[in-house]
N, CA and C atoms as an extended XYZ file, in Angstrom:
552
Properties=species:S:1:pos:R:3:atomname:S:1:resname:S:1:resid:I:1 pbc="F F F"
N         4.097       11.060       22.847 N   MET     1
C         4.102        9.620       22.870 CA  MET     1
C         3.272        9.052       21.711 C   MET     1
N         2.085        9.661       21.470 N   ARG     2
C         1.230        9.190       20.380 CA  ARG     2
C         1.940        9.322       19.040 C   ARG     2
N         2.654       10.438       18.857 N   ARG     3
C         3.376       10.673       17.612 CA  ARG     3
C         4.451        9.610       17.419 C   ARG     3
N         5.157        9.285       18.484 N   THR     4
C         6.218        8.279       18.407 CA  THR     4
C         5.640        6.918       18.051 C   THR     4
N         4.521        6.562       18.679 N   LEU     5
C         3.886        5.278       18.376 CA  LEU     5
C         3.380        5.230       16.940 C   LEU     5
N         2.792        6.307       16.479 N   ALA     6
C         2.297        6.353       15.095 CA  ALA     6
C         3.447        6.239       14.111 C   ALA     6
N         4.547        6.930       14.383 N   ALA     7
C         5.711        6.857       13.495 CA  ALA     7
C         6.283        5.449       13.487 C   ALA     7
N         6.393        4.843       14.657 N   ALA     8
C         6.923        3.479       14.748 CA  ALA     8
C         6.016        2.507       14.006 C   ALA     8
N         4.703        2.675       14.146 N   ARG     9
C         3.753        1.798       13.463 CA  ARG     9
C         3.910        1.893       11.951 C   ARG     9
N         4.037        3.111       11.437 N   ASN    10
C         4.175        3.293        9.989 CA  ASN    10
C         5.480        2.706        9.479 C   ASN    10
N         6.538        2.864       10.234 N   ILE    11
C         7.826        2.282        9.846 CA  ILE    11
C         7.727        0.769        9.841 C   ILE    11
N         7.073        0.201       10.851 N   ILE    12
C         6.920       -1.250       10.931 CA  ILE    12
C         6.095       -1.767        9.758 C   ILE    12
N         5.003       -1.089        9.422 N   VAL    13
C         4.157       -1.504        8.295 CA  VAL    13
C         4.979       -1.573        7.019 C   VAL    13
N         5.709       -0.518        6.724 N   PHE    14
C         6.482       -0.495        5.489 CA  PHE    14
C         7.623       -1.507        5.535 C   PHE    14
N         8.285       -1.634        6.683 N   ALA    15
C         9.393       -2.588        6.808 CA  ALA    15
C         8.903       -4.018        6.614 C   ALA    15
N         7.756       -4.356        7.195 N   LEU    16
C         7.211       -5.701        7.017 CA  LEU    16
C         6.973       -6.006        5.549 C   LEU    16
N         6.440       -5.038        4.840 N   LEU    17
C         6.169       -5.257        3.422 CA  LEU    17
C         7.451       -5.368        2.612 C   LEU    17
N         8.466       -4.591        2.958 N   LEU    18
C         9.728       -4.691        2.232 CA  LEU    18
C        10.421       -6.019        2.489 C   LEU    18
N        10.330       -6.514        3.723 N   VAL    19
C        10.985       -7.771        4.075 CA  VAL    19
C        10.426       -8.925        3.268 C   VAL    19
N         9.108       -8.935        3.071 N   VAL    20
C         8.497      -10.084        2.407 CA  VAL    20
C         8.168       -9.847        0.946 C   VAL    20
N         8.541       -8.715        0.390 N   ARG    21
C         8.105       -8.414       -0.981 CA  ARG    21
C         8.659       -9.386       -2.018 C   ARG    21
N         9.705      -10.112       -1.700 N   ASN    22
C        10.264      -11.046       -2.663 CA  ASN    22
C         9.902      -12.494       -2.371 C   ASN    22
N         8.921      -12.707       -1.525 N   CYS    23
C         8.444      -14.054       -1.258 CA  CYS    23
C         7.591      -14.474       -2.460 C   CYS    23
N         8.014      -15.492       -3.172 N   HIS    24
C         7.339      -15.858       -4.420 CA  HIS    24
C         6.424      -17.059       -4.237 C   HIS    24
N         5.368      -17.061       -4.964 N   GLY    25
C         4.439      -18.170       -5.024 CA  GLY    25
C         3.664      -18.054       -6.317 C   GLY    25
N         2.616      -18.814       -6.446 N   LYS    26
C         1.808      -18.762       -7.646 CA  LYS    26
C         0.337      -18.600       -7.274 C   LYS    26
N        -0.052      -17.391       -6.771 N   PRO    27
C        -1.439      -17.212       -6.388 CA  PRO    27
C        -2.395      -17.169       -7.560 C   PRO    27
N        -1.893      -17.115       -8.779 N   GLY    28
C        -2.760      -17.142       -9.939 CA  GLY    28
C        -3.512      -18.457      -10.038 C   GLY    28
N        -3.006      -19.501       -9.387 N   GLN    29
C        -3.717      -20.760       -9.348 CA  GLN    29
C        -4.888      -20.593       -8.389 C   GLN    29
N        -6.072      -20.994       -8.799 N   GLN    30
C        -7.282      -20.718       -8.033 CA  GLN    30
C        -7.201      -21.216       -6.599 C   GLN    30
N        -6.649      -22.396       -6.374 N   GLY    31
C        -6.558      -22.941       -5.021 CA  GLY    31
C        -5.735      -22.062       -4.104 C   GLY    31
N        -4.632      -21.547       -4.609 N   THR    32
C        -3.764      -20.716       -3.790 CA  THR    32
C        -4.432      -19.392       -3.454 C   THR    32
N        -5.087      -18.759       -4.411 N   LEU    33
C        -5.773      -17.496       -4.151 CA  LEU    33
C        -6.913      -17.705       -3.159 C   LEU    33
N        -7.656      -18.782       -3.312 N   SER    34
C        -8.741      -19.080       -2.366 CA  SER    34
C        -8.196      -19.293       -0.966 C   SER    34
N        -7.106      -20.043       -0.859 N   ALA    35
C        -6.494      -20.292        0.450 CA  ALA    35
C        -5.976      -18.998        1.060 C   ALA    35
N        -5.406      -18.140        0.226 N   LEU    36
C        -4.902      -16.854        0.709 CA  LEU    36
C        -6.054      -15.997        1.234 C   LEU    36
N        -7.125      -15.897        0.468 N   LYS    37
C        -8.293      -15.123        0.904 CA  LYS    37
C        -8.875      -15.689        2.194 C   LYS    37
N        -8.997      -17.015        2.262 N   ASP    38
C        -9.522      -17.643        3.478 CA  ASP    38
C        -8.659      -17.302        4.681 C   ASP    38
N        -7.362      -17.360        4.513 N   CYS    39
C        -6.430      -17.046        5.595 CA  CYS    39
C        -6.608      -15.602        6.063 C   CYS    39
N        -6.682      -14.676        5.116 N   ILE    40
C        -6.821      -13.254        5.455 CA  ILE    40
C        -8.143      -12.992        6.167 C   ILE    40
N        -9.218      -13.616        5.708 N   VAL    41
C       -10.532      -13.430        6.332 CA  VAL    41
C       -10.555      -14.071        7.722 C   VAL    41
N       -10.011      -15.276        7.846 N   GLN    42
C        -9.966      -15.939        9.151 CA  GLN    42
C        -9.129      -15.153       10.155 C   GLN    42
N        -8.166      -14.392        9.666 N   ALA    43
C        -7.336      -13.569       10.551 CA  ALA    43
C        -8.080      -12.318       11.015 C   ALA    43
N        -9.241      -12.037       10.420 N   GLY    44
C       -10.058      -10.921       10.877 CA  GLY    44
C       -10.226       -9.774        9.899 C   GLY    44
N        -9.670       -9.889        8.716 N   SER    45
C        -9.825       -8.829        7.715 CA  SER    45
C       -11.089       -9.066        6.896 C   SER    45
N       -11.530       -8.045        6.197 N   ASN    46
C       -12.777       -8.078        5.441 CA  ASN    46
C       -12.549       -8.624        4.028 C   ASN    46
N       -13.308       -9.631        3.646 N   ALA    47
C       -13.171      -10.238        2.316 CA  ALA    47
C       -13.446       -9.238        1.200 C   ALA    47
N       -14.326       -8.266        1.441 N   SER    48
C       -14.661       -7.304        0.388 CA  SER    48
C       -13.512       -6.341        0.092 C   SER    48
N       -12.491       -6.326        0.939 N   ASP    49
C       -11.319       -5.484        0.690 CA  ASP    49
C       -10.304       -6.163       -0.229 C   ASP    49
N       -10.577       -7.403       -0.622 N   ILE    50
C        -9.715       -8.129       -1.559 CA  ILE    50
C       -10.395       -8.079       -2.928 C   ILE    50
N        -9.739       -7.426       -3.865 N   VAL    51
C       -10.310       -7.208       -5.199 CA  VAL    51
C        -9.497       -8.027       -6.198 C   VAL    51
N       -10.123       -9.045       -6.771 N   GLU    52
C        -9.434       -9.981       -7.661 CA  GLU    52
C        -9.436       -9.509       -9.111 C   GLU    52
N        -8.383       -9.907       -9.822 N   HIS    53
C        -8.280       -9.604      -11.252 CA  HIS    53
C        -9.459      -10.182      -12.014 C   HIS    53
N        -9.803      -11.410      -11.735 N   ASP    54
C       -10.907      -12.071      -12.429 CA  ASP    54
C       -12.188      -12.066      -11.603 C   ASP    54
N       -12.280      -11.159      -10.640 N   GLY    55
C       -13.434      -11.121       -9.748 CA  GLY    55
C       -14.592      -10.315      -10.302 C   GLY    55
N       -15.671      -10.229       -9.530 N   PRO    56
C       -16.888       -9.552       -9.990 CA  PRO    56
C       -16.775       -8.024      -10.059 C   PRO    56
N       -15.822       -7.438       -9.342 N   ASP    57
C       -15.710       -5.974       -9.317 CA  ASP    57
C       -14.516       -5.518      -10.154 C   ASP    57
N       -14.600       -5.800      -11.462 N   TYR    58
C       -13.474       -5.460      -12.332 CA  TYR    58
C       -13.275       -3.951      -12.448 C   TYR    58
N       -14.331       -3.163      -12.291 N   ALA    59
C       -14.187       -1.700      -12.341 CA  ALA    59
C       -13.292       -1.219      -11.199 C   ALA    59
N       -13.499       -1.780      -10.016 N   LYS    60
C       -12.658       -1.416       -8.863 CA  LYS    60
C       -11.224       -1.886       -9.098 C   LYS    60
N       -11.073       -3.102       -9.627 N   TYR    61
C        -9.735       -3.615       -9.935 CA  TYR    61
C        -9.029       -2.680      -10.918 C   TYR    61
N        -9.729       -2.267      -11.955 N   SER    62
C        -9.133       -1.378      -12.962 CA  SER    62
C        -8.699       -0.054      -12.352 C   SER    62
N        -9.495        0.465      -11.437 N   GLU    63
C        -9.141        1.712      -10.754 CA  GLU    63
C        -7.874        1.528       -9.909 C   GLU    63
N        -7.812        0.441       -9.158 N   LEU    64
C        -6.634        0.163       -8.328 CA  LEU    64
C        -5.401       -0.115       -9.178 C   LEU    64
N        -5.612       -0.665      -10.355 N   ASN    65
C        -4.508       -1.082      -11.217 CA  ASN    65
C        -4.121       -0.024      -12.254 C   ASN    65
N        -4.572        1.212      -12.074 N   TYR    66
C        -4.208        2.272      -13.014 CA  TYR    66
C        -2.693        2.454      -13.014 C   TYR    66
N        -2.089        2.371      -14.195 N   GLN    67
C        -0.633        2.499      -14.337 CA  GLN    67
C        -0.337        3.653      -15.279 C   GLN    67
N         0.246        4.689      -14.732 N   TRP    68
C         0.478        5.935      -15.469 CA  TRP    68
C         1.636        5.842      -16.447 C   TRP    68
N         2.623        5.006      -16.175 N   ASN    69
C         3.819        4.949      -17.009 CA  ASN    69
C         3.625        3.923      -18.126 C   ASN    69
N         3.388        4.399      -19.329 N   LEU    70
C         3.099        3.512      -20.456 CA  LEU    70
C         4.348        2.971      -21.141 C   LEU    70
N         5.514        3.305      -20.612 N   ILE    71
C         6.760        2.768      -21.172 CA  ILE    71
C         6.822        1.258      -20.959 C   ILE    71
N         6.294        0.806      -19.833 N   HIS    72
C         6.346       -0.612      -19.479 CA  HIS    72
C         5.043       -1.308      -19.860 C   HIS    72
N         5.159       -2.585      -20.125 N   GLU    73
C         3.968       -3.381      -20.390 CA  GLU    73
C         3.102       -3.392      -19.133 C   GLU    73
N         1.815       -3.225      -19.300 N   LYS    74
C         0.908       -3.175      -18.157 CA  LYS    74
C         0.920       -4.503      -17.416 C   LYS    74
N         0.915       -4.420      -16.096 N   LYS    75
C         0.922       -5.611      -15.245 CA  LYS    75
C        -0.472       -5.837      -14.677 C   LYS    75
N        -0.797       -7.096      -14.474 N   PHE    76
C        -2.096       -7.463      -13.932 CA  PHE    76
C        -1.902       -8.407      -12.752 C   PHE    76
N        -1.689       -7.847      -11.555 N   PRO    77
C        -1.528       -8.707      -10.382 CA  PRO    77
C        -2.804       -9.502      -10.108 C   PRO    77
N        -2.650      -10.606       -9.410 N   VAL    78
C        -3.782      -11.498       -9.181 CA  VAL    78
C        -4.875      -10.835       -8.346 C   VAL    78
N        -4.493       -9.960       -7.416 N   ALA    79
C        -5.493       -9.292       -6.577 CA  ALA    79
C        -4.877       -8.102       -5.859 C   ALA    79
N        -5.751       -7.226       -5.405 N   TYR    80
C        -5.391       -6.100       -4.543 CA  TYR    80
C        -6.063       -6.313       -3.193 C   TYR    80
N        -5.349       -5.996       -2.137 N   PHE    81
C        -5.924       -6.003       -0.792 CA  PHE    81
C        -5.870       -4.564       -0.300 C   PHE    81
N        -7.022       -3.929       -0.223 N   VAL    82
C        -7.105       -2.534        0.217 CA  VAL    82
C        -7.150       -2.554        1.744 C   VAL    82
N        -5.985       -2.381        2.363 N   VAL    83
C        -5.892       -2.487        3.819 CA  VAL    83
C        -6.490       -1.254        4.479 C   VAL    83
N        -7.114       -1.461        5.621 N   ARG    84
C        -7.760       -0.380        6.375 CA  ARG    84
C        -7.059       -0.108        7.703 C   ARG    84
N        -6.137       -1.015        8.088 N   SER    85
C        -5.476       -0.882        9.386 CA  SER    85
C        -4.130       -1.599        9.354 C   SER    85
N        -3.348       -1.340       10.380 N   VAL    86
C        -2.072       -2.044       10.526 CA  VAL    86
C        -2.332       -3.540       10.681 C   VAL    86
N        -3.411       -3.900       11.357 N   THR    87
C        -3.765       -5.312       11.521 CA  THR    87
C        -3.993       -5.974       10.162 C   THR    87
N        -4.633       -5.280        9.235 N   ASP    88
C        -4.812       -5.823        7.883 CA  ASP    88
C        -3.464       -6.093        7.220 C   ASP    88
N        -2.526       -5.178        7.384 N   VAL    89
C        -1.191       -5.367        6.801 CA  VAL    89
C        -0.527       -6.587        7.427 C   VAL    89
N        -0.621       -6.706        8.740 N   GLN    90
C        -0.042       -7.862        9.425 CA  GLN    90
C        -0.679       -9.154        8.934 C   GLN    90
N        -1.996       -9.157        8.765 N   ASN    91
C        -2.690      -10.345        8.254 CA  ASN    91
C        -2.200      -10.703        6.855 C   ASN    91
N        -2.026       -9.700        6.009 N   ALA    92
C        -1.532       -9.945        4.649 CA  ALA    92
C        -0.133      -10.543        4.677 C   ALA    92
N         0.728       -9.995        5.506 N   VAL    93
C         2.106      -10.497        5.590 CA  VAL    93
C         2.113      -11.939        6.087 C   VAL    93
N         1.370      -12.203        7.160 N   ARG    94
C         1.326      -13.570        7.710 CA  ARG    94
C         0.779      -14.560        6.685 C   ARG    94
N        -0.335      -14.203        6.058 N   CYS    95
C        -0.989      -15.138        5.138 CA  CYS    95
C        -0.194      -15.329        3.851 C   CYS    95
N         0.384      -14.271        3.321 N   CYS    96
C         1.211      -14.416        2.117 CA  CYS    96
C         2.440      -15.264        2.412 C   CYS    96
N         3.012      -15.089        3.582 N   THR    97
C         4.166      -15.901        3.969 CA  THR    97
C         3.754      -17.364        4.101 C   THR    97
N         2.629      -17.611        4.771 N   ALA    98
C         2.154      -18.983        4.965 CA  ALA    98
C         1.801      -19.660        3.646 C   ALA    98
N         1.279      -18.893        2.687 N   GLN    99
C         0.857      -19.451        1.399 CA  GLN    99
C         1.930      -19.324        0.316 C   GLN    99
N         3.095      -18.779        0.667 N   SER   100
C         4.194      -18.544       -0.293 CA  SER   100
C         3.742      -17.697       -1.477 C   SER   100
N         3.029      -16.633       -1.168 N   VAL   101
C         2.539      -15.707       -2.184 CA  VAL   101
C         3.369      -14.434       -2.120 C   VAL   101
N         3.768      -13.937       -3.264 N   ARG   102
C         4.534      -12.692       -3.325 CA  ARG   102
C         3.634      -11.537       -2.914 C   ARG   102
N         4.157      -10.654       -2.063 N   ILE   103
C         3.395       -9.506       -1.583 CA  ILE   103
C         4.144       -8.239       -1.969 C   ILE   103
N         3.401       -7.242       -2.438 N   VAL   104
C         4.007       -5.990       -2.889 CA  VAL   104
C         3.222       -4.827       -2.290 C   VAL   104
N         3.933       -3.852       -1.738 N   ALA   105
C         3.294       -2.656       -1.181 CA  ALA   105
C         3.056       -1.633       -2.281 C   ALA   105
N         1.892       -0.969       -2.212 N   LYS   106
C         1.589        0.106       -3.160 CA  LYS   106
C         1.085        1.316       -2.392 C   LYS   106
N         1.805        2.412       -2.532 N   GLY   107
C         1.372        3.679       -1.950 CA  GLY   107
C         0.671        4.475       -3.032 C   GLY   107
N         1.433        5.329       -3.723 N   GLY   108
C         0.866        6.121       -4.811 CA  GLY   108
C         0.927        5.426       -6.159 C   GLY   108
N         1.782        4.412       -6.292 N   GLY   109
C         1.889        3.687       -7.555 CA  GLY   109
C         2.727        4.381       -8.605 C   GLY   109
N         3.630        5.261       -8.179 N   HIS   110
C         4.436        6.023       -9.125 CA  HIS   110
C         5.843        5.469       -9.323 C   HIS   110
N         6.069        4.237       -8.993 N   SER   111
C         7.378        3.644       -9.236 CA  SER   111
C         7.665        3.688      -10.736 C   SER   111
N         8.764        4.301      -11.107 N   TYR   112
C         9.086        4.437      -12.528 CA  TYR   112
C         9.172        3.077      -13.209 C   TYR   112
N         9.672        2.095      -12.501 N   GLU   113
C         9.808        0.749      -13.064 CA  GLU   113
C         8.578       -0.127      -12.805 C   GLU   113
N         7.518        0.458      -12.263 N   ALA   114
C         6.249       -0.238      -12.000 CA  ALA   114
C         6.374       -1.342      -10.953 C   ALA   114
N         7.288       -1.169      -10.003 N   TYR   115
C         7.466       -2.167       -8.944 CA  TYR   115
C         6.214       -2.346       -8.094 C   TYR   115
N         5.448       -1.293       -7.915 N   SER   116
C         4.288       -1.365       -7.025 CA  SER   116
C         3.117       -2.148       -7.621 C   SER   116
N         3.277       -2.676       -8.823 N   PHE   117
C         2.218       -3.465       -9.439 CA  PHE   117
C         2.575       -4.945       -9.531 C   PHE   117
N         3.732       -5.319       -8.987 N   GLY   118
C         4.109       -6.719       -8.930 CA  GLY   118
C         4.083       -7.394      -10.280 C   GLY   118
N         3.435       -8.539      -10.313 N   ASP   119
C         3.276       -9.314      -11.543 CA  ASP   119
C         2.006      -10.149      -11.401 C   ASP   119
N         1.794      -11.068      -12.304 N   SER   120
C         0.546      -11.839      -12.305 CA  SER   120
C         0.439      -12.824      -11.146 C   SER   120
N         1.486      -12.950      -10.347 N   THR   121
C         1.442      -13.859       -9.200 CA  THR   121
C         1.415      -13.119       -7.868 C   THR   121
N         1.329      -11.809       -7.877 N   ALA   122
C         1.477      -11.027       -6.646 CA  ALA   122
C         0.148      -10.559       -6.067 C   ALA   122
N         0.127      -10.455       -4.736 N   LEU   123
C        -0.945       -9.758       -4.037 CA  LEU   123
C        -0.418       -8.360       -3.753 C   LEU   123
N        -1.129       -7.358       -4.219 N   ILE   124
C        -0.729       -5.975       -3.996 CA  ILE   124
C        -1.463       -5.465       -2.760 C   ILE   124
N        -0.702       -4.986       -1.790 N   VAL   125
C        -1.285       -4.404       -0.584 CA  VAL   125
C        -1.357       -2.901       -0.808 C   VAL   125
N        -2.568       -2.411       -1.052 N   ASP   126
C        -2.787       -0.992       -1.315 CA  ASP   126
C        -2.900       -0.262        0.024 C   ASP   126
N        -1.979        0.664        0.267 N   LEU   127
C        -1.864        1.341        1.558 CA  LEU   127
C        -2.612        2.670        1.641 C   LEU   127
N        -3.295        3.090        0.591 N   GLN   128
C        -3.819        4.453        0.548 CA  GLN   128
C        -4.834        4.795        1.634 C   GLN   128
N        -5.472        3.823        2.248 N   ALA   129
C        -6.398        4.135        3.344 CA  ALA   129
C        -5.646        4.483        4.635 C   ALA   129
N        -4.358        4.208        4.669 N   LEU   130
C        -3.537        4.527        5.848 CA  LEU   130
C        -2.888        5.887        5.626 C   LEU   130
N        -3.683        6.935        5.632 N   HIS   131
C        -3.191        8.262        5.259 CA  HIS   131
C        -3.297        9.294        6.386 C   HIS   131
N        -3.285        8.822        7.632 N   GLU   132
C        -3.458        9.750        8.740 CA  GLU   132
C        -2.317       10.769        8.809 C   GLU   132
N        -2.646       11.924        9.330 N   LEU   133
C        -1.686       13.010        9.506 CA  LEU   133
C        -1.821       13.500       10.944 C   LEU   133
N        -0.734       13.410       11.718 N   VAL   134
C        -0.741       13.854       13.109 CA  VAL   134
C         0.370       14.879       13.278 C   VAL   134
N        -0.011       16.095       13.625 N   VAL   135
C         0.955       17.171       13.839 CA  VAL   135
C         1.253       17.249       15.330 C   VAL   135
N         2.528       17.402       15.669 N   SER   136
C         2.925       17.481       17.077 CA  SER   136
C         2.329       18.732       17.725 C   SER   136
N         2.119       18.685       19.040 N   PRO   137
C         1.548       19.850       19.731 CA  PRO   137
C         2.366       21.134       19.544 C   PRO   137
N         3.680       20.999       19.420 N   ASP   138
C         4.510       22.198       19.232 CA  ASP   138
C         4.587       22.627       17.764 C   ASP   138
N         3.931       21.858       16.886 N   ARG   139
C         3.863       22.157       15.448 CA  ARG   139
C         5.238       22.203       14.773 C   ARG   139
N         6.167       21.452       15.317 N   GLN   140
C         7.507       21.407       14.742 CA  GLN   140
C         7.736       20.152       13.901 C   GLN   140
N         6.841       19.192       14.018 N   SER   141
C         6.986       17.958       13.249 CA  SER   141
C         5.609       17.320       13.067 C   SER   141
N         5.572       16.310       12.213 N   PHE   142
C         4.319       15.606       11.985 CA  PHE   142
C         4.616       14.173       11.591 C   PHE   142
N         3.626       13.315       11.784 N   THR   143
C         3.713       11.910       11.416 CA  THR   143
C         2.681       11.664       10.321 C   THR   143
N         3.107       10.933        9.309 N   ILE   144
C         2.260       10.688        8.145 CA  ILE   144
C         2.073        9.184        7.975 C   ILE   144
N         0.854        8.764        7.683 N   GLY   145
C         0.586        7.361        7.418 CA  GLY   145
C         1.254        6.909        6.128 C   GLY   145
N         1.573        5.630        6.057 N   SER   146
C         2.333        5.097        4.925 CA  SER   146
C         1.576        5.124        3.602 C   SER   146
N         0.278        5.354        3.620 N   GLY   147
C        -0.489        5.409        2.378 CA  GLY   147
C        -0.816        6.810        1.904 C   GLY   147
N        -0.314        7.812        2.606 N   ALA   148
C        -0.640        9.199        2.259 CA  ALA   148
C        -0.052        9.598        0.910 C   ALA   148
N        -0.815       10.379        0.178 N   LEU   149
C        -0.355       10.953       -1.083 CA  LEU   149
C         0.039       12.403       -0.832 C   LEU   149
N         0.950       12.913       -1.632 N   LEU   150
C         1.430       14.277       -1.421 CA  LEU   150
C         0.303       15.301       -1.480 C   LEU   150
N        -0.659       15.083       -2.347 N   GLY   151
C        -1.783       16.005       -2.451 CA  GLY   151
C        -2.653       16.044       -1.206 C   GLY   151
N        -2.632       14.971       -0.426 N   GLN   152
C        -3.393       14.934        0.820 CA  GLN   152
C        -2.665       15.666        1.943 C   GLN   152
N        -1.407       15.995        1.724 N   LEU   153
C        -0.595       16.591        2.779 CA  LEU   153
C        -0.307       18.063        2.582 C   LEU   153
N        -0.003       18.454        1.367 N   ALA   154
C         0.506       19.802        1.110 CA  ALA   154
C        -0.423       20.894        1.631 C   ALA   154
N        -1.665       20.874        1.218 N   TYR   155
C        -2.585       21.943        1.613 CA  TYR   155
C        -2.883       21.938        3.115 C   TYR   155
N        -3.252       20.786        3.710 N   PRO   156
C        -3.532       20.795        5.154 CA  PRO   156
C        -2.331       21.231        5.997 C   PRO   156
N        -1.138       20.811        5.599 N   LEU   157
C         0.047       21.204        6.365 CA  LEU   157
C         0.318       22.694        6.258 C   LEU   157
N         0.234       23.219        5.054 N   LEU   158
C         0.535       24.638        4.853 CA  LEU   158
C        -0.549       25.527        5.462 C   LEU   158
N        -1.795       25.240        5.130 N   GLU   159
C        -2.887       26.100        5.598 CA  GLU   159
C        -3.172       25.943        7.090 C   GLU   159
N        -3.104       24.716        7.577 N   GLY   160
C        -3.459       24.482        8.973 CA  GLY   160
C        -2.333       24.694        9.969 C   GLY   160
N        -1.090       24.499        9.506 N   TYR   161
C         0.024       24.497       10.456 CA  TYR   161
C         1.234       25.299        9.996 C   TYR   161
N         1.180       25.843        8.805 N   ASN   162
C         2.312       26.575        8.229 CA  ASN   162
C         3.567       25.690        8.135 C   ASN   162
N         3.348       24.415        7.788 N   LEU   163
C         4.435       23.455        7.599 CA  LEU   163
C         4.460       23.023        6.135 C   LEU   163
N         5.623       22.626        5.657 N   VAL   164
C         5.751       22.133        4.287 CA  VAL   164
C         6.642       20.900        4.262 C   VAL   164
N         6.528       20.143        3.180 N   THR   165
C         7.434       19.024        2.930 CA  THR   165
C         8.157       19.296        1.622 C   THR   165
N         9.393       18.830        1.500 N   PRO   166
C        10.076       18.980        0.211 CA  PRO   166
C         9.468       17.978       -0.768 C   PRO   166
N         8.815       18.466       -1.795 N   GLN   167
C         8.139       17.577       -2.731 CA  GLN   167
C         7.967       18.254       -4.075 C   GLN   167
N         7.588       17.456       -5.044 N   GLY   168
C         7.319       17.980       -6.373 CA  GLY   168
C         5.893       18.468       -6.481 C   GLY   168
N         5.385       18.487       -7.702 N   THR   169
C         4.056       19.050       -7.935 CA  THR   169
C         2.975       18.014       -8.213 C   THR   169
N         3.317       16.750       -8.288 N   CYS   170
C         2.319       15.722       -8.589 CA  CYS   170
C         1.612       15.286       -7.304 C   CYS   170
N         0.312       15.514       -7.195 N   PRO   171
C        -0.402       15.220       -5.954 CA  PRO   171
C        -0.635       13.739       -5.683 C   PRO   171
N        -0.451       12.869       -6.688 N   THR   172
C        -0.733       11.450       -6.487 CA  THR   172
C         0.496       10.614       -6.173 C   THR   172
N         1.639       11.252       -5.988 N   VAL   173
C         2.841       10.530       -5.554 CA  VAL   173
C         2.664       10.176       -4.083 C   VAL   173
N         3.019        8.959       -3.708 N   GLY   174
C         2.910        8.526       -2.320 CA  GLY   174
C         4.080        9.013       -1.485 C   GLY   174
N         3.819        9.260       -0.208 N   ILE   175
C         4.859        9.756        0.695 CA  ILE   175
C         5.974        8.729        0.883 C   ILE   175
N         5.643        7.439        0.913 N   VAL   176
C         6.675        6.418        1.092 CA  VAL   176
C         7.618        6.395       -0.102 C   VAL   176
N         7.081        6.496       -1.301 N   GLY   177
C         7.933        6.540       -2.491 CA  GLY   177
C         8.823        7.758       -2.493 C   GLY   177
N         8.268        8.898       -2.097 N   LEU   178
C         9.067       10.113       -2.017 CA  LEU   178
C        10.177        9.951       -0.981 C   LEU   178
N         9.824        9.433        0.187 N   ALA   179
C        10.789        9.304        1.279 CA  ALA   179
C        11.889        8.293        0.976 C   ALA   179
N        11.563        7.236        0.237 N   THR   180
C        12.563        6.208       -0.058 CA  THR   180
C        13.272        6.448       -1.380 C   THR   180
N        12.812        7.431       -2.129 N   GLY   181
C        13.452        7.748       -3.394 CA  GLY   181
C        13.188        6.736       -4.482 C   GLY   181
N        12.147        5.912       -4.321 N   GLY   182
C        11.934        4.880       -5.316 CA  GLY   182
C        10.524        4.736       -5.813 C   GLY   182
N         9.559        5.164       -5.063 N   GLY   183
C         8.175        5.016       -5.488 CA  GLY   183
C         7.650        3.615       -5.295 C   GLY   183
N         6.578        3.481       -4.530 N   TYR   184
C         5.920        2.193       -4.310 CA  TYR   184
C         4.433        2.390       -4.303 C   TYR   184
């Protein structure tokens, strides 16, 4: 039952983000970003998990905004929201919808076309803290959090449970991107 609930939760998290990913607004305007942050904090999420492009923690922003594919011009989204729970994701979806702000999900950030970095008007919801791994009691299946990276899964699954996933060799690819064939 726990495995089923965890799988359903992860599917819902990703589906919510896909449904609203094309909701456009202009959060680059200071009033809109402030209103968005206020909404997210009032909903119960932590303000320190929102890392702004022009904010005081530019080192953290730069780390979150690392873009490996240099073919495309680098994108600078207005902010990152490092979610810690499904509730944080729900708060982001509700508040971005209410403020007409574009929301983009980011797992590993390996989208070839750089979709997971949005644009200068987007709030990027970084899912990497949602990386739980639950193996079924019979060890025939497992549930993976939507922010898990392949490198976080391969060794624990093989060594601990003698299970494997079909994957490549890059440890920083996100499981959602691998599963959807597109990278986010």
